[in-house]
Amino acid sequence: LRPGQVYSKENTLNTQRELAGMDMYKFVNINYDTLGGRFLGNIFVSPLDKYQWTVEAGLTITRALPGPFASVSLKQRNVFKTFGIFEINGNVGVEGVAAASNPDQILASLEAGGFASLTFPRFFLPISDENKQKLGFYNPKTIVKAGVTFTDRPEYTRSNVSASNSYTWQPQQNILYDFQFLEVALVR
């Protein structure tokens, strides 16, 4: 919705979808008022908390023995006052796996890792402001992510450091595109 625009149900629904897709608001309501001979659009939102903690624990069940896992994440909304989202998370898990040399033997496998990501509700591309505004109708996001994982099994130990830059957009309600612009991984 833009000031001075003619009413459009499609624009109303798109605006509501785009605002809801930003992960900044609990709910988004748009209604119209005709008081005083004017047709006014009102957008009402209820913000989500600036910080959100998530803690999970459970069991990973495989063909071998189940193993416990735990993960914790912290999300900060509106980072840099640009509607960006900063998220950091860590996880650790142990599970029973069959040995590569003897499938009847069950061994313990440990996996731990952590990631940090920044998500912005626009594309950071060298294109004109007019084209960026047109792309804004597709709920664009730029995601920069970096992390490390560590796996310790009896047969091997592996460390993986990775970083990526991706773009997502949603041209329709049930279609989402994800373009990995760059992904770098160092595996030891």
PDB file of C-alpha atoms in Angstrom, residues 28-137:
ATOM      1  CA  VAL A  28      -0.746  -7.707  10.835  1.00  0.00           C
ATOM      2  CA  ASN A  29      -4.240  -6.261  10.288  1.00  0.00           C
ATOM      3  CA  ILE A  30      -5.177  -3.807   7.558  1.00  0.00           C
ATOM      4  CA  ASN A  31      -8.536  -2.075   7.576  1.00  0.00           C
ATOM      5  CA  TYR A  32     -10.052   0.941   5.897  1.00  0.00           C
ATOM      6  CA  ASP A  33     -11.883   3.920   7.361  1.00  0.00           C
ATOM      7  CA  THR A  34     -14.199   6.311   5.485  1.00  0.00           C
ATOM      8  CA  LEU A  35     -14.715   8.954   8.186  1.00  0.00           C
ATOM      9  CA  GLY A  36     -14.859  12.544   7.048  1.00  0.00           C
ATOM     10  CA  GLY A  37     -15.345  11.631   3.393  1.00  0.00           C
ATOM     11  CA  ARG A  38     -11.805  10.245   3.128  1.00  0.00           C
ATOM     12  CA  PHE A  39     -10.777   6.666   2.435  1.00  0.00           C
ATOM     13  CA  LEU A  40      -7.922   5.880   4.802  1.00  0.00           C
ATOM     14  CA  GLY A  41      -5.960   2.652   5.074  1.00  0.00           C
ATOM     15  CA  ASN A  42      -4.814   1.732   8.571  1.00  0.00           C
ATOM     16  CA  ILE A  43      -2.155  -0.890   9.274  1.00  0.00           C
ATOM     17  CA  PHE A  44      -2.132  -2.331  12.782  1.00  0.00           C
ATOM     18  CA  VAL A  45       0.757  -4.547  13.907  1.00  0.00           C
ATOM     19  CA  SER A  46       1.842  -6.122  17.157  1.00  0.00           C
ATOM     20  CA  PRO A  47       5.625  -6.490  17.331  1.00  0.00           C
ATOM     21  CA  LEU A  48       7.342  -9.686  18.348  1.00  0.00           C
ATOM     22  CA  ASP A  49       9.894  -9.493  21.166  1.00  0.00           C
ATOM     23  CA  LYS A  50      13.240  -8.015  20.118  1.00  0.00           C
ATOM     24  CA  TYR A  51      15.056 -11.056  21.537  1.00  0.00           C
ATOM     25  CA  GLN A  52      13.872 -14.630  21.254  1.00  0.00           C
ATOM     26  CA  TRP A  53      15.475 -17.641  22.939  1.00  0.00           C
ATOM     27  CA  THR A  54      14.773 -21.166  21.740  1.00  0.00           C
ATOM     28  CA  VAL A  55      15.978 -24.262  23.586  1.00  0.00           C
ATOM     29  CA  GLU A  56      15.334 -27.772  22.320  1.00  0.00           C
ATOM     30  CA  ALA A  57      16.261 -31.203  23.620  1.00  0.00           C
ATOM     31  CA  GLY A  58      15.331 -34.649  22.453  1.00  0.00           C
ATOM     32  CA  LEU A  59      16.420 -37.975  21.074  1.00  0.00           C
ATOM     33  CA  THR A  60      17.737 -38.790  17.627  1.00  0.00           C
ATOM     34  CA  ILE A  61      16.501 -42.220  16.654  1.00  0.00           C
ATOM     35  CA  THR A  62      18.399 -44.209  14.052  1.00  0.00           C
ATOM     36  CA  ARG A  63      18.631 -47.896  13.216  1.00  0.00           C
ATOM     37  CA  ALA A  64      21.120 -48.210  16.051  1.00  0.00           C
ATOM     38  CA  LEU A  65      20.729 -46.737  19.531  1.00  0.00           C
ATOM     39  CA  PRO A  66      18.927 -43.439  20.120  1.00  0.00           C
ATOM     40  CA  GLY A  67      21.038 -40.551  21.327  1.00  0.00           C
ATOM     41  CA  PRO A  68      20.313 -37.254  23.083  1.00  0.00           C
ATOM     42  CA  PHE A  69      20.674 -33.860  21.420  1.00  0.00           C
ATOM     43  CA  ALA A  70      20.317 -30.273  22.560  1.00  0.00           C
ATOM     44  CA  SER A  71      20.260 -26.973  20.725  1.00  0.00           C
ATOM     45  CA  VAL A  72      19.949 -23.362  21.752  1.00  0.00           C
ATOM     46  CA  SER A  73      19.437 -20.267  19.615  1.00  0.00           C
ATOM     47  CA  LEU A  74      19.133 -16.539  20.116  1.00  0.00           C
ATOM     48  CA  LYS A  75      17.389 -14.306  17.602  1.00  0.00           C
ATOM     49  CA  GLN A  76      17.662 -10.516  17.660  1.00  0.00           C
ATOM     50  CA  ARG A  77      15.135  -8.627  15.575  1.00  0.00           C
ATOM     51  CA  ASN A  78      15.596  -5.210  13.946  1.00  0.00           C
ATOM     52  CA  VAL A  79      19.375  -5.367  14.138  1.00  0.00           C
ATOM     53  CA  PHE A  80      21.036  -2.153  12.824  1.00  0.00           C
ATOM     54  CA  LYS A  81      17.474  -0.661  12.858  1.00  0.00           C
ATOM     55  CA  THR A  82      16.984  -2.031   9.317  1.00  0.00           C
ATOM     56  CA  PHE A  83      14.491  -4.849  10.077  1.00  0.00           C
ATOM     57  CA  GLY A  84      17.446  -7.225   9.894  1.00  0.00           C
ATOM     58  CA  ILE A  85      17.528 -10.401  11.960  1.00  0.00           C
ATOM     59  CA  PHE A  86      20.670 -11.691  13.663  1.00  0.00           C
ATOM     60  CA  GLU A  87      20.544 -15.293  14.782  1.00  0.00           C
ATOM     61  CA  ILE A  88      23.128 -17.414  16.531  1.00  0.00           C
ATOM     62  CA  ASN A  89      22.648 -21.050  17.440  1.00  0.00           C
ATOM     63  CA  GLY A  90      24.564 -24.008  18.756  1.00  0.00           C
ATOM     64  CA  ASN A  91      23.858 -27.710  19.010  1.00  0.00           C
ATOM     65  CA  VAL A  92      25.363 -30.906  20.329  1.00  0.00           C
ATOM     66  CA  GLY A  93      24.223 -34.478  19.954  1.00  0.00           C
ATOM     67  CA  VAL A  94      25.335 -38.048  20.563  1.00  0.00           C
ATOM     68  CA  GLU A  95      23.945 -41.060  18.766  1.00  0.00           C
ATOM     69  CA  GLY A  96      24.661 -44.723  18.322  1.00  0.00           C
ATOM     70  CA  VAL A  97      25.838 -45.646  14.833  1.00  0.00           C
ATOM     71  CA  ALA A  98      26.845 -48.884  13.199  1.00  0.00           C
ATOM     72  CA  ALA A  99      30.575 -49.264  12.660  1.00  0.00           C
ATOM     73  CA  ALA A 100      31.652 -49.069   9.005  1.00  0.00           C
ATOM     74  CA  SER A 101      33.786 -52.219   9.373  1.00  0.00           C
ATOM     75  CA  ASN A 102      31.243 -54.243  11.392  1.00  0.00           C
ATOM     76  CA  PRO A 103      27.522 -53.320  10.996  1.00  0.00           C
ATOM     77  CA  ASP A 104      26.623 -55.332  14.126  1.00  0.00           C
ATOM     78  CA  GLN A 105      28.883 -53.226  16.348  1.00  0.00           C
ATOM     79  CA  ILE A 106      27.327 -50.022  17.755  1.00  0.00           C
ATOM     80  CA  LEU A 107      29.577 -47.033  18.377  1.00  0.00           C
ATOM     81  CA  ALA A 108      28.986 -43.528  19.733  1.00  0.00           C
ATOM     82  CA  SER A 109      29.097 -40.537  17.411  1.00  0.00           C
ATOM     83  CA  LEU A 110      29.345 -36.954  18.668  1.00  0.00           C
ATOM     84  CA  GLU A 111      28.324 -33.971  16.586  1.00  0.00           C
ATOM     85  CA  ALA A 112      28.486 -30.334  17.686  1.00  0.00           C
ATOM     86  CA  GLY A 113      28.242 -27.054  15.852  1.00  0.00           C
ATOM     87  CA  GLY A 114      27.333 -23.419  15.823  1.00  0.00           C
ATOM     88  CA  PHE A 115      26.085 -20.931  13.241  1.00  0.00           C
ATOM     89  CA  ALA A 116      25.482 -17.215  12.996  1.00  0.00           C
ATOM     90  CA  SER A 117      23.355 -15.545  10.339  1.00  0.00           C
ATOM     91  CA  LEU A 118      22.168 -12.111   9.284  1.00  0.00           C
ATOM     92  CA  THR A 119      18.934 -11.799   7.294  1.00  0.00           C
ATOM     93  CA  PHE A 120      17.815  -8.552   5.663  1.00  0.00           C
ATOM     94  CA  PRO A 121      14.391  -7.992   4.016  1.00  0.00           C
ATOM     95  CA  ARG A 122      15.846  -6.754   0.697  1.00  0.00           C
ATOM     96  CA  PHE A 123      18.415  -7.673  -1.913  1.00  0.00           C
ATOM     97  CA  PHE A 124      21.904  -6.235  -1.606  1.00  0.00           C
ATOM     98  CA  LEU A 125      22.561  -6.080  -5.342  1.00  0.00           C
ATOM     99  CA  PRO A 126      24.025  -3.377  -7.589  1.00  0.00           C
ATOM    100  CA  ILE A 127      20.675  -2.502  -9.209  1.00  0.00           C
ATOM    101  CA  SER A 128      18.659   0.701  -9.391  1.00  0.00           C
ATOM    102  CA  ASP A 129      16.349   1.799  -6.581  1.00  0.00           C
ATOM    103  CA  GLU A 130      13.413   1.471  -8.994  1.00  0.00           C
ATOM    104  CA  ASN A 131      14.220  -2.208  -9.613  1.00  0.00           C
ATOM    105  CA  LYS A 132      14.748  -2.792  -5.883  1.00  0.00           C
ATOM    106  CA  GLN A 133      11.280  -1.327  -5.267  1.00  0.00           C
ATOM    107  CA  LYS A 134       9.781  -3.653  -7.896  1.00  0.00           C
ATOM    108  CA  LEU A 135      11.525  -6.639  -6.294  1.00  0.00           C
ATOM    109  CA  GLY A 136      10.065  -5.571  -2.942  1.00  0.00           C
ATOM    110  CA  PHE A 137       6.733  -7.091  -4.002  1.00  0.00           C
TER     111      PHE A 137
END
